[in-house]
Short mmCIF file of C-alpha atoms and ligand atoms in Angstrom, two decimals:
data_model
loop_
_atom_site.label_atom_id
_atom_site.label_comp_id
_atom_site.label_asym_id
_atom_site.label_seq_id
_atom_site.Cartn_x
_atom_site.Cartn_y
_atom_site.Cartn_z
CA MET A 665 147.13 79.56 106.44
CA ALA A 666 147.42 77.25 109.42
CA ALA A 667 143.73 76.77 109.86
CA THR A 668 143.78 73.71 112.07
CA ALA A 669 146.20 75.38 114.42
CA ASN A 670 143.88 78.36 114.50
CA LEU A 671 141.12 76.22 115.95
CA SER A 672 143.12 75.62 119.07
CA TYR A 673 144.50 79.16 119.34
CA ARG A 674 143.16 80.78 122.50
CA PRO A 675 144.79 84.07 123.42
CA SER A 676 144.76 84.68 127.15
CA ILE A 677 142.83 87.95 126.69
CA SER A 678 139.76 85.94 125.70
CA LYS A 679 138.89 85.75 129.40
CA THR A 680 137.99 89.40 129.30
CA LEU A 681 135.20 88.57 126.91
CA THR A 682 133.08 86.97 129.59
CA HIS A 683 131.72 90.30 130.87
CA PRO A 684 128.71 90.84 128.68
CA PHE A 685 128.02 94.57 128.93
CA ARG A 686 131.47 96.08 129.31
CA ARG A 687 131.89 99.40 127.55
CA THR A 688 135.62 99.17 127.88
CA PRO A 689 137.60 97.57 125.09
CA ILE A 690 137.78 93.82 125.25
CA LEU A 691 140.59 93.45 122.77
CA PRO A 692 143.01 96.27 123.23
CA LEU A 693 144.71 95.38 119.99
CA LYS A 694 146.58 98.15 118.25
CA LEU A 695 147.86 96.51 115.17
CA THR A 696 149.30 98.48 112.37
CA LYS A 697 148.44 97.64 108.85
CA PRO A 698 151.74 96.96 107.09
CA THR A 699 150.86 98.50 103.76
CA SER A 700 147.62 99.62 102.32
CA LYS A 701 146.80 97.98 99.06
CA PRO A 702 143.20 98.51 98.06
CA LEU A 703 142.40 95.05 96.71
CA SER A 704 144.34 91.84 96.56
CA LEU A 705 144.39 89.75 93.42
CA LYS A 706 142.24 87.23 95.22
CA ALA A 707 139.53 89.77 95.89
CA VAL A 708 139.52 90.79 92.27
CA LEU A 709 139.38 87.17 91.15
CA SER A 710 136.49 86.43 93.43
CA GLN A 711 134.44 89.07 91.66
CA SER A 712 134.94 87.87 88.20
CA SER A 713 132.47 85.04 87.91
CA ALA A 714 129.60 86.73 89.63
CA THR A 715 129.71 90.28 88.45
CA LYS A 716 127.45 90.07 85.45
CA ALA A 717 125.56 93.10 86.70
CA ALA A 718 128.57 94.88 88.21
CA PRO A 719 128.82 98.44 86.98
CA LYS A 720 131.66 99.17 84.56
CA ASN A 721 132.58 102.60 85.84
CA THR A 722 135.46 102.01 88.22
CA ALA A 723 137.58 103.91 90.74
CA PRO A 724 140.01 102.89 93.50
CA PHE A 725 138.05 101.06 96.16
CA ASN A 726 138.23 102.46 99.66
CA HIS A 727 136.74 100.49 102.54
CA CYS A 728 137.04 100.05 106.30
CA PHE A 729 137.69 96.37 105.64
CA THR A 730 140.87 96.13 103.56
CA LYS A 731 143.23 93.42 102.47
CA SER A 732 146.77 94.49 103.25
CA GLY A 733 149.99 93.63 101.50
CA ASP A 734 150.40 90.76 103.97
CA GLY A 735 147.25 89.12 102.56
CA PHE A 736 145.27 89.49 105.80
CA LEU A 737 141.95 91.27 106.08
CA TYR A 738 141.86 94.21 108.49
CA CYS A 739 138.94 96.09 109.97
CA GLU A 740 140.35 99.57 110.34
CA ASN A 741 143.80 98.53 111.65
CA VAL A 742 142.81 95.31 113.39
CA LYS A 743 143.41 91.87 111.92
CA VAL A 744 140.04 90.17 111.48
CA GLU A 745 141.61 86.74 112.01
CA GLU A 746 142.81 87.74 115.46
CA ILE A 747 139.38 88.99 116.44
CA MET A 748 137.89 85.78 115.09
CA GLU A 749 140.11 83.64 117.28
CA THR A 750 139.23 85.63 120.36
CA VAL A 751 135.47 86.03 120.32
CA GLU A 752 133.13 83.65 122.12
CA ARG A 753 131.37 82.30 119.05
CA ARG A 754 131.39 82.26 115.29
CA PRO A 755 129.77 83.35 113.08
CA PHE A 756 129.65 86.90 114.39
CA TYR A 757 129.01 90.36 113.02
CA LEU A 758 131.96 92.74 113.08
CA TYR A 759 131.48 96.50 112.57
CA SER A 760 133.73 99.50 112.21
CA LYS A 761 132.45 102.24 114.50
CA PRO A 762 134.58 104.90 112.75
CA GLN A 763 133.03 103.92 109.41
CA ILE A 764 129.55 104.52 110.85
CA THR A 765 130.73 107.97 111.91
CA ARG A 766 132.23 108.66 108.48
CA ASN A 767 129.00 107.63 106.76
CA VAL A 768 126.93 109.98 108.91
CA GLU A 769 129.43 112.80 108.41
CA ALA A 770 129.06 112.39 104.64
CA TYR A 771 125.31 113.04 104.95
CA LYS A 772 125.82 115.91 107.38
CA GLY A 773 128.31 117.57 105.04
CA ALA A 774 125.95 117.12 102.10
CA LEU A 775 123.06 118.68 104.02
CA GLU A 776 124.93 121.83 105.07
CA GLY A 777 122.87 124.93 104.38
CA LEU A 778 119.58 123.06 104.61
CA SER A 779 117.30 122.59 107.58
CA SER A 780 117.11 118.82 107.75
CA ILE A 781 116.61 115.59 109.66
CA ILE A 782 118.65 112.50 108.86
CA GLY A 783 116.07 109.89 109.81
CA TYR A 784 118.06 106.70 110.20
CA ALA A 785 115.83 103.76 109.17
CA ILE A 786 116.03 101.50 112.21
CA LYS A 787 114.75 98.53 110.23
CA ALA A 788 118.16 98.33 108.52
CA ASN A 789 119.94 97.57 111.79
CA ASN A 790 118.43 97.81 115.25
CA ASN A 791 121.48 97.21 117.45
CA LEU A 792 120.98 99.44 120.49
CA LYS A 793 124.65 100.43 120.73
CA ILE A 794 124.66 101.43 117.07
CA LEU A 795 121.46 103.40 117.57
CA GLU A 796 122.97 105.25 120.52
CA HIS A 797 125.99 106.09 118.41
CA LEU A 798 123.85 107.34 115.52
CA ARG A 799 121.75 109.42 117.88
CA GLY A 800 124.95 110.88 119.37
CA LEU A 801 126.00 111.88 115.86
CA GLY A 802 122.76 113.85 115.46
CA CYS A 803 120.51 111.44 113.57
CA GLY A 804 116.78 111.18 113.99
CA ALA A 805 115.02 107.87 113.38
CA VAL A 806 112.55 106.35 110.97
CA LEU A 807 110.36 103.73 112.60
CA VAL A 808 108.08 101.05 111.24
CA SER A 809 106.70 99.49 114.43
CA GLY A 810 105.88 100.35 118.00
CA ASN A 811 108.86 98.37 119.20
CA GLU A 812 111.19 100.32 116.92
CA LEU A 813 109.74 103.46 118.51
CA ARG A 814 110.33 102.05 122.00
CA LEU A 815 113.89 101.17 121.04
CA ALA A 816 114.50 104.62 119.56
CA LEU A 817 113.30 106.18 122.82
CA ARG A 818 115.55 103.80 124.76
CA ALA A 819 118.48 104.89 122.60
CA GLY A 820 117.68 108.49 123.47
CA PHE A 821 116.40 109.73 120.10
CA ASP A 822 114.47 112.98 120.25
CA PRO A 823 110.87 111.99 119.37
CA LYS A 824 110.55 115.30 117.50
CA ARG A 825 113.16 113.94 115.08
CA CYS A 826 111.42 110.58 114.63
CA ILE A 827 109.03 109.59 111.85
CA PHE A 828 106.60 106.68 112.09
CA ASN A 829 106.01 104.97 108.77
CA GLY A 830 104.07 101.96 107.61
CA ASN A 831 101.09 100.68 105.69
CA GLY A 832 99.65 98.69 108.60
CA LYS A 833 100.40 100.69 111.72
CA LEU A 834 98.55 99.32 114.74
CA LEU A 835 96.33 101.51 116.89
CA GLU A 836 98.30 100.82 120.07
CA ASP A 837 101.54 101.79 118.34
CA LEU A 838 99.94 104.95 116.98
CA VAL A 839 98.80 105.85 120.51
CA LEU A 840 102.42 105.59 121.68
CA ALA A 841 103.54 107.69 118.71
CA ALA A 842 100.90 110.32 119.54
CA GLN A 843 101.90 110.37 123.21
CA GLU A 844 105.57 110.80 122.33
CA GLY A 845 104.96 113.45 119.67
CA VAL A 846 106.66 111.74 116.73
CA PHE A 847 105.77 112.61 113.14
CA VAL A 848 103.36 110.11 111.60
CA ASN A 849 103.05 109.41 107.89
CA VAL A 850 99.49 108.82 106.72
CA ASP A 851 99.40 105.79 104.44
CA SER A 852 95.69 105.10 103.71
CA GLU A 853 92.12 106.00 104.62
CA PHE A 854 92.03 103.45 107.45
CA ASP A 855 95.44 104.60 108.65
CA LEU A 856 94.12 108.17 108.90
CA GLU A 857 91.13 106.89 110.87
CA ASN A 858 93.46 105.08 113.27
CA ILE A 859 95.68 108.14 113.70
CA VAL A 860 92.62 110.22 114.57
CA ALA A 861 91.57 107.56 117.10
CA ALA A 862 95.10 107.46 118.55
CA ALA A 863 95.17 111.24 118.91
CA ARG A 864 91.90 111.11 120.87
CA ILE A 865 93.14 108.31 123.13
CA ALA A 866 96.44 110.08 123.76
CA GLY A 867 94.74 113.46 124.10
CA LYS A 868 97.33 114.94 121.73
CA LYS A 869 97.29 116.40 118.26
CA VAL A 870 99.48 114.40 115.88
CA ASN A 871 101.84 116.01 113.36
CA VAL A 872 101.21 114.12 110.14
CA LEU A 873 102.73 113.96 106.68
CA LEU A 874 100.84 112.51 103.73
CA ARG A 875 102.74 109.62 102.18
CA ILE A 876 102.04 110.15 98.51
CA ASN A 877 102.86 107.38 96.10
CA PRO A 878 104.81 109.24 93.40
CA ASP A 879 104.56 106.43 90.86
CA VAL A 880 108.25 106.65 90.04
CA ASP A 881 110.07 103.51 88.98
CA PRO A 882 113.24 103.29 91.10
CA GLN A 883 114.73 100.61 88.79
CA VAL A 884 115.55 98.21 91.62
CA HIS A 885 114.61 94.65 92.65
CA PRO A 886 110.79 94.50 92.91
CA TYR A 887 111.01 93.49 96.58
CA VAL A 888 112.65 96.82 97.47
CA ALA A 889 110.63 99.11 95.19
CA THR A 890 108.08 101.10 97.19
CA GLY A 891 107.06 104.13 95.13
CA ASN A 892 105.53 102.65 91.99
CA LYS A 893 101.85 102.59 91.14
CA ASN A 894 101.07 99.08 92.35
CA SER A 895 103.02 99.28 95.58
CA LYS A 896 101.18 98.60 98.85
CA PHE A 897 102.58 101.82 100.32
CA GLY A 898 101.17 105.32 100.35
CA ILE A 899 98.14 107.06 98.93
CA ARG A 900 97.38 107.53 95.26
CA ASN A 901 97.90 111.11 94.16
CA GLU A 902 94.39 111.34 92.73
CA LYS A 903 93.06 110.81 96.25
CA LEU A 904 95.02 113.75 97.65
CA GLN A 905 91.95 115.99 97.97
CA TRP A 906 90.09 113.35 99.99
CA PHE A 907 92.96 113.28 102.49
CA LEU A 908 93.22 117.06 102.68
CA ASP A 909 89.50 117.26 103.42
CA ALA A 910 89.80 114.52 106.04
CA VAL A 911 92.65 116.40 107.77
CA LYS A 912 90.59 119.63 107.67
CA ALA A 913 87.71 117.74 109.28
CA HIS A 914 89.86 116.80 112.29
CA PRO A 915 91.50 120.03 113.46
CA ASN A 916 91.76 118.80 117.06
CA GLU A 917 93.48 115.55 116.16
CA LEU A 918 95.66 116.21 113.12
CA LYS A 919 98.10 118.88 112.05
CA LEU A 920 99.34 118.45 108.51
CA VAL A 921 103.03 119.41 108.48
CA GLY A 922 104.35 117.94 105.26
CA ALA A 923 104.44 115.43 102.46
CA HIS A 924 106.36 112.19 102.25
CA CYS A 925 107.29 109.76 99.53
CA HIS A 926 109.48 106.70 99.47
CA LEU A 927 110.85 105.37 96.23
CA GLY A 928 112.66 102.19 97.12
CA SER A 929 116.02 100.90 98.23
CA THR A 930 119.42 100.28 96.53
CA ILE A 931 118.87 103.25 94.19
CA THR A 932 121.84 104.02 91.97
CA LYS A 933 120.48 106.94 89.93
CA VAL A 934 119.87 110.22 91.69
CA ASP A 935 117.76 111.59 88.82
CA ILE A 936 114.99 109.47 90.31
CA PHE A 937 115.12 111.58 93.49
CA ARG A 938 114.99 114.73 91.41
CA ASP A 939 111.94 113.45 89.49
CA ALA A 940 110.21 112.60 92.76
CA ALA A 941 111.15 115.93 94.36
CA VAL A 942 109.67 117.87 91.41
CA LEU A 943 106.39 116.00 91.84
CA MET A 944 106.44 116.41 95.59
CA VAL A 945 107.03 120.17 95.64
CA ASN A 946 104.13 120.52 93.20
CA TYR A 947 101.94 118.64 95.68
CA ILE A 948 103.24 120.88 98.43
CA ASP A 949 102.30 123.96 96.39
CA GLU A 950 98.84 122.47 95.91
CA ILE A 951 98.49 121.70 99.63
CA ARG A 952 99.72 125.15 100.66
CA ALA A 953 97.26 126.76 98.24
CA GLN A 954 94.50 125.31 100.41
CA GLY A 955 95.77 127.11 103.48
CA PHE A 956 97.85 124.35 105.09
CA GLU A 957 101.15 125.46 106.60
CA VAL A 958 103.31 122.54 105.52
CA ASP A 959 107.05 122.85 106.15
CA TYR A 960 108.44 119.34 105.70
CA LEU A 961 109.37 117.43 102.62
CA ASN A 962 110.33 113.85 103.40
CA ILE A 963 112.04 112.22 100.43
CA GLY A 964 112.65 108.61 101.31
CA GLY A 965 114.58 106.32 99.07
CA GLY A 966 117.81 104.64 99.90
CA LEU A 967 121.08 104.89 97.99
CA GLY A 968 122.68 101.69 96.82
CA ILE A 969 126.17 100.70 97.88
CA ASP A 970 129.03 98.97 96.08
CA TYR A 971 128.13 95.39 97.01
CA TYR A 972 130.34 94.10 94.19
CA HIS A 973 133.52 95.78 95.43
CA ALA A 974 134.29 96.40 91.81
CA GLY A 975 134.93 100.08 92.31
CA ALA A 976 131.59 101.21 90.94
CA ILE A 977 131.06 104.94 91.13
CA LEU A 978 127.72 105.23 92.87
CA PRO A 979 125.91 108.40 93.88
CA THR A 980 127.12 109.86 97.15
CA PRO A 981 124.94 111.57 99.76
CA ARG A 982 126.13 114.86 98.26
CA ASP A 983 124.99 113.81 94.77
CA LEU A 984 121.61 112.91 96.23
CA ILE A 985 121.14 116.12 98.21
CA ASP A 986 122.45 118.33 95.41
CA THR A 987 119.75 117.07 93.06
CA VAL A 988 117.00 118.28 95.39
CA ARG A 989 118.70 121.21 97.18
CA GLU A 990 117.39 124.03 94.99
CA LEU A 991 113.84 122.68 95.01
CA VAL A 992 113.86 122.40 98.80
CA LEU A 993 115.27 125.91 99.22
CA SER A 994 112.87 127.36 96.66
CA ARG A 995 109.90 126.33 98.84
CA ASN A 996 111.65 127.06 102.17
CA LEU A 997 111.18 123.47 103.34
CA ASN A 998 112.77 121.32 106.01
CA LEU A 999 114.13 118.22 104.34
CA ILE A 1000 113.75 114.78 105.91
CA ILE A 1001 115.72 111.90 104.43
CA GLU A 1002 115.49 108.26 105.49
CA PRO A 1003 118.77 106.44 104.84
CA GLY A 1004 119.34 102.98 106.25
CA ARG A 1005 121.55 100.90 103.99
CA SER A 1006 123.88 103.72 102.93
CA LEU A 1007 124.61 104.57 106.57
CA ILE A 1008 125.27 101.12 107.91
CA ALA A 1009 125.69 98.38 105.26
CA ASN A 1010 129.36 98.88 104.41
CA THR A 1011 130.43 99.13 108.06
CA CYS A 1012 130.17 95.40 108.75
CA CYS A 1013 131.11 91.85 107.82
CA LEU A 1014 129.65 88.54 108.88
CA VAL A 1015 132.71 86.58 109.98
CA ASN A 1016 132.44 82.83 109.50
CA ARG A 1017 134.63 79.79 109.83
CA VAL A 1018 134.98 77.18 107.10
CA THR A 1019 133.60 73.85 108.25
CA GLY A 1020 134.76 72.00 105.17
CA VAL A 1021 134.98 71.84 101.40
CA LYS A 1022 133.11 69.31 99.26
CA THR A 1023 132.27 68.53 95.64
CA ASN A 1024 128.96 67.13 94.39
CA GLY A 1025 128.36 66.53 90.71
CA THR A 1026 129.89 69.51 88.96
CA LYS A 1027 129.68 71.84 91.96
CA ASN A 1028 132.25 72.74 94.56
CA PHE A 1029 131.01 73.92 97.93
CA ILE A 1030 132.63 75.79 100.76
CA VAL A 1031 130.52 74.98 103.81
CA ILE A 1032 130.72 77.60 106.55
CA ASP A 1033 129.18 77.96 110.00
CA GLY A 1034 127.17 81.04 108.97
CA SER A 1035 123.98 80.60 106.95
CA MET A 1036 120.74 82.07 105.68
CA ALA A 1037 119.61 82.16 109.31
CA GLU A 1038 122.17 84.85 110.14
CA LEU A 1039 122.18 86.53 106.72
CA ILE A 1040 119.24 85.96 104.41
CA ARG A 1041 119.71 88.59 101.67
CA PRO A 1042 121.31 86.22 99.12
CA SER A 1043 118.56 83.60 99.63
CA LEU A 1044 115.75 86.16 99.76
CA TYR A 1045 116.71 88.58 97.00
CA ASP A 1046 119.43 86.65 95.22
CA ALA A 1047 121.55 89.54 96.46
CA TYR A 1048 125.28 89.62 95.82
CA GLN A 1049 127.53 90.25 98.81
CA HIS A 1050 131.26 90.09 98.32
CA ILE A 1051 133.03 87.14 99.95
CA GLU A 1052 136.68 86.64 100.75
CA LEU A 1053 139.00 84.75 103.07
CA VAL A 1054 140.43 86.65 106.02
CA SER A 1055 143.98 85.33 105.64
CA PRO A 1056 146.28 84.40 102.77
CA ALA A 1057 145.76 80.94 101.32
CA SER A 1058 148.71 78.57 101.24
CA SER A 1059 150.74 78.70 98.05
CA ASP A 1060 149.44 75.31 96.89
CA ALA A 1061 145.74 76.19 97.43
CA GLU A 1062 143.94 75.71 94.14
CA VAL A 1063 141.71 78.54 93.00
CA SER A 1064 138.29 77.12 92.09
CA THR A 1065 134.71 78.19 91.66
CA PHE A 1066 132.60 77.56 94.75
CA ASP A 1067 129.11 78.03 96.07
CA VAL A 1068 129.52 79.28 99.63
CA VAL A 1069 126.80 77.61 101.67
CA GLY A 1070 125.72 77.21 105.28
CA PRO A 1071 124.61 74.18 107.29
CA VAL A 1072 120.87 75.01 107.24
CA CYS A 1073 118.66 72.25 105.89
CA GLU A 1074 117.51 74.17 102.78
CA SER A 1075 118.93 74.26 99.29
CA ALA A 1076 118.28 78.01 99.39
CA ASP A 1077 120.89 78.30 102.12
CA PHE A 1078 123.72 80.03 100.31
CA LEU A 1079 125.75 83.17 100.97
CA GLY A 1080 127.31 83.37 97.55
CA LYS A 1081 127.19 81.47 94.28
CA GLU A 1082 129.99 80.75 91.84
CA ARG A 1083 132.71 82.60 93.66
CA GLU A 1084 136.28 82.12 92.57
CA LEU A 1085 138.31 81.56 95.72
CA PRO A 1086 141.44 79.70 96.79
CA THR A 1087 140.44 76.37 98.33
CA PRO A 1088 140.32 77.18 102.04
CA THR A 1089 141.53 74.89 104.78
CA LYS A 1090 139.17 73.66 107.48
CA GLY A 1091 138.75 76.38 110.08
CA ALA A 1092 139.76 79.25 107.80
CA GLY A 1093 138.01 82.57 108.29
CA LEU A 1094 135.66 83.75 105.55
CA VAL A 1095 133.75 87.01 105.53
CA VAL A 1096 130.57 88.11 103.84
CA HIS A 1097 130.98 91.85 103.29
CA ASP A 1098 128.53 94.74 103.55
CA ALA A 1099 126.48 92.94 106.15
CA GLY A 1100 125.51 95.96 108.25
CA ALA A 1101 122.04 96.48 106.77
CA TYR A 1102 119.15 94.03 106.51
CA CYS A 1103 121.33 91.17 107.73
CA MET A 1104 121.30 90.94 111.52
CA SER A 1105 117.95 92.74 111.61
CA MET A 1106 116.53 90.00 109.35
CA ALA A 1107 118.30 87.12 111.13
CA SER A 1108 116.20 84.25 112.43
CA THR A 1109 116.70 81.22 114.61
CA TYR A 1110 115.79 78.81 111.81
CA ASN A 1111 117.19 75.33 112.46
CA LEU A 1112 117.73 76.65 115.99
CA LYS A 1113 120.83 78.50 114.89
CA MET A 1114 120.72 81.14 117.58
CA ARG A 1115 121.39 84.75 116.56
CA PRO A 1116 125.09 85.62 116.56
CA PRO A 1117 126.95 88.12 118.73
CA GLU A 1118 128.03 91.50 117.39
CA TYR A 1119 131.26 93.42 117.93
CA TRP A 1120 132.74 96.64 116.70
CA VAL A 1121 136.20 98.05 116.30
CA GLU A 1122 136.38 101.39 118.05
CA GLU A 1123 138.29 104.52 117.09
CA ASP A 1124 141.32 103.50 119.18
CA GLY A 1125 141.51 100.05 117.56
CA SER A 1126 140.00 98.21 120.49
CA VAL A 1127 137.19 95.71 119.98
CA ALA A 1128 134.01 95.68 122.05
CA LYS A 1129 131.01 93.41 122.13
CA ILE A 1130 127.84 95.31 121.22
CA ARG A 1131 125.34 92.46 121.38
CA HIS A 1132 125.32 89.10 123.11
CA ALA A 1133 124.92 85.88 121.22
CA GLU A 1134 121.53 84.29 121.71
CA THR A 1135 121.62 80.92 123.42
CA PHE A 1136 119.64 77.72 123.55
CA GLU A 1137 118.55 78.75 127.04
CA ASP A 1138 117.03 81.93 125.57
CA HIS A 1139 114.88 79.71 123.37
CA ILE A 1140 113.77 77.44 126.22
CA ARG A 1141 112.71 80.51 128.22
CA PHE A 1142 109.73 81.02 125.84
CA PHE A 1143 108.21 77.83 127.21
CA GLU A 1144 108.83 78.33 130.90
CA GLY A 1145 105.75 78.13 133.08
CA LEU A 1146 103.44 76.97 130.28
C1 LIG B 1857 109.82 104.00 104.40
C2 LIG B 1857 111.25 103.61 104.34
N1 LIG B 1857 112.17 104.46 104.83
C3 LIG B 1857 113.48 104.16 104.81
C4 LIG B 1857 113.94 102.99 104.27
C5 LIG B 1857 115.42 102.73 104.25
O1 LIG B 1857 115.90 102.56 102.98
P1 LIG B 1857 117.44 102.22 102.71
O2 LIG B 1857 117.85 101.21 103.70
O3 LIG B 1857 117.50 101.73 101.33
O4 LIG B 1857 118.21 103.50 102.88
C6 LIG B 1857 113.03 102.09 103.72
C7 LIG B 1857 113.49 100.84 103.11
O5 LIG B 1857 112.87 100.21 102.32
C8 LIG B 1857 111.64 102.39 103.78
O6 LIG B 1857 110.72 101.57 103.28
#
């Protein structure tokens, strides 16, 4: 790949990128993918050294980002390299809007025949344009802060399809939730006290669900497990009666409408949902037996995705819903689910440029412009995200094992370890896949690397900016007038 030449490539259409909020396509590219080949040899090779935990069960891999027969990476039908050369700044996040739609449709199809709310977990990705799209597709929203609630309202979500979660909800945020009429999950004794206070301040009764800790082991990384005994979230089941009595004691402030649990994230076994649902409907029976008219079962717990790109067969939304369908119908309940990752993660790549390649001791490094500041999951959870080059390497490029690292002044600043890749040239494009969830929403400005811009490829193959890059001037603004 002619990487150095790429650095100076400036298509004339780049001028159209200067308008920050345009809804119209900025890159009216309509490129056709020459052939569709699910995975290039290179992509397969790059898995091999880091897939110790990769599931064995394999199937043809189907993704909105695909390597074609020409060796270039495409997002839908648009060449990622061309987008990369056109945007104002790298690294940047690149999404497929049609893939977001497809992911929502998969949940909607799975939920047919049930009364349900797909509560998109805004914490996974809070881009306003994405939220508006998800709302347009019929999603509700799951919120964990007052600002997420404000953003959901800004994006037009129906507050009656929003659920406010959290173990440390602030009184002022609860007041807003009460005013807007969103569902609130009760997480503790003090949380209940605050919800009662918020209802009084707002002058409105709050629809609450009890977040019961089901004590189910989701078999995931401890940082993303939420429903086991020692988790900070939810109430212990043996305290259920205390909470029911407390709700009864506040008939003007609280209306108990359901029960909630959340198991954890990256779940790959749907039996866990079934186990939790069995427990939860038993609680619902117990609650109803005391005269409460509870209609909602909120089963939170996020499906994992195929981060390894090794063709793992993971549970689909249909698998998930089918394991709880009969239980939900048997009690005539409305089902609330809270997906974040499985709706948005696989719709996006972080697109980076290679700054250089170096060797120290026994290690080879590909140094890119992206870093733990833009994408922290590998540093934080030791998470694997698939990495590949966006264009074919030259025939003499040696395939080696590299750590892919950023420029941040931390040894923890890596995007991938021990990846087998062709030695890239300076300026080559390199993507970190499955970056739609818990990447941009966790990005920081560490080392004053300002947050990157975001783009998406639309249904007609055009590319639009959906978030501005942050600038140095944005940072300086925090100190103005002090
Ligand atoms: C309460 C709650 N709801 C929803 C989610 C979203 O989960 P996921 O992104 O795995 O689908 C989480 C994530 O941890 C959560 O804690």
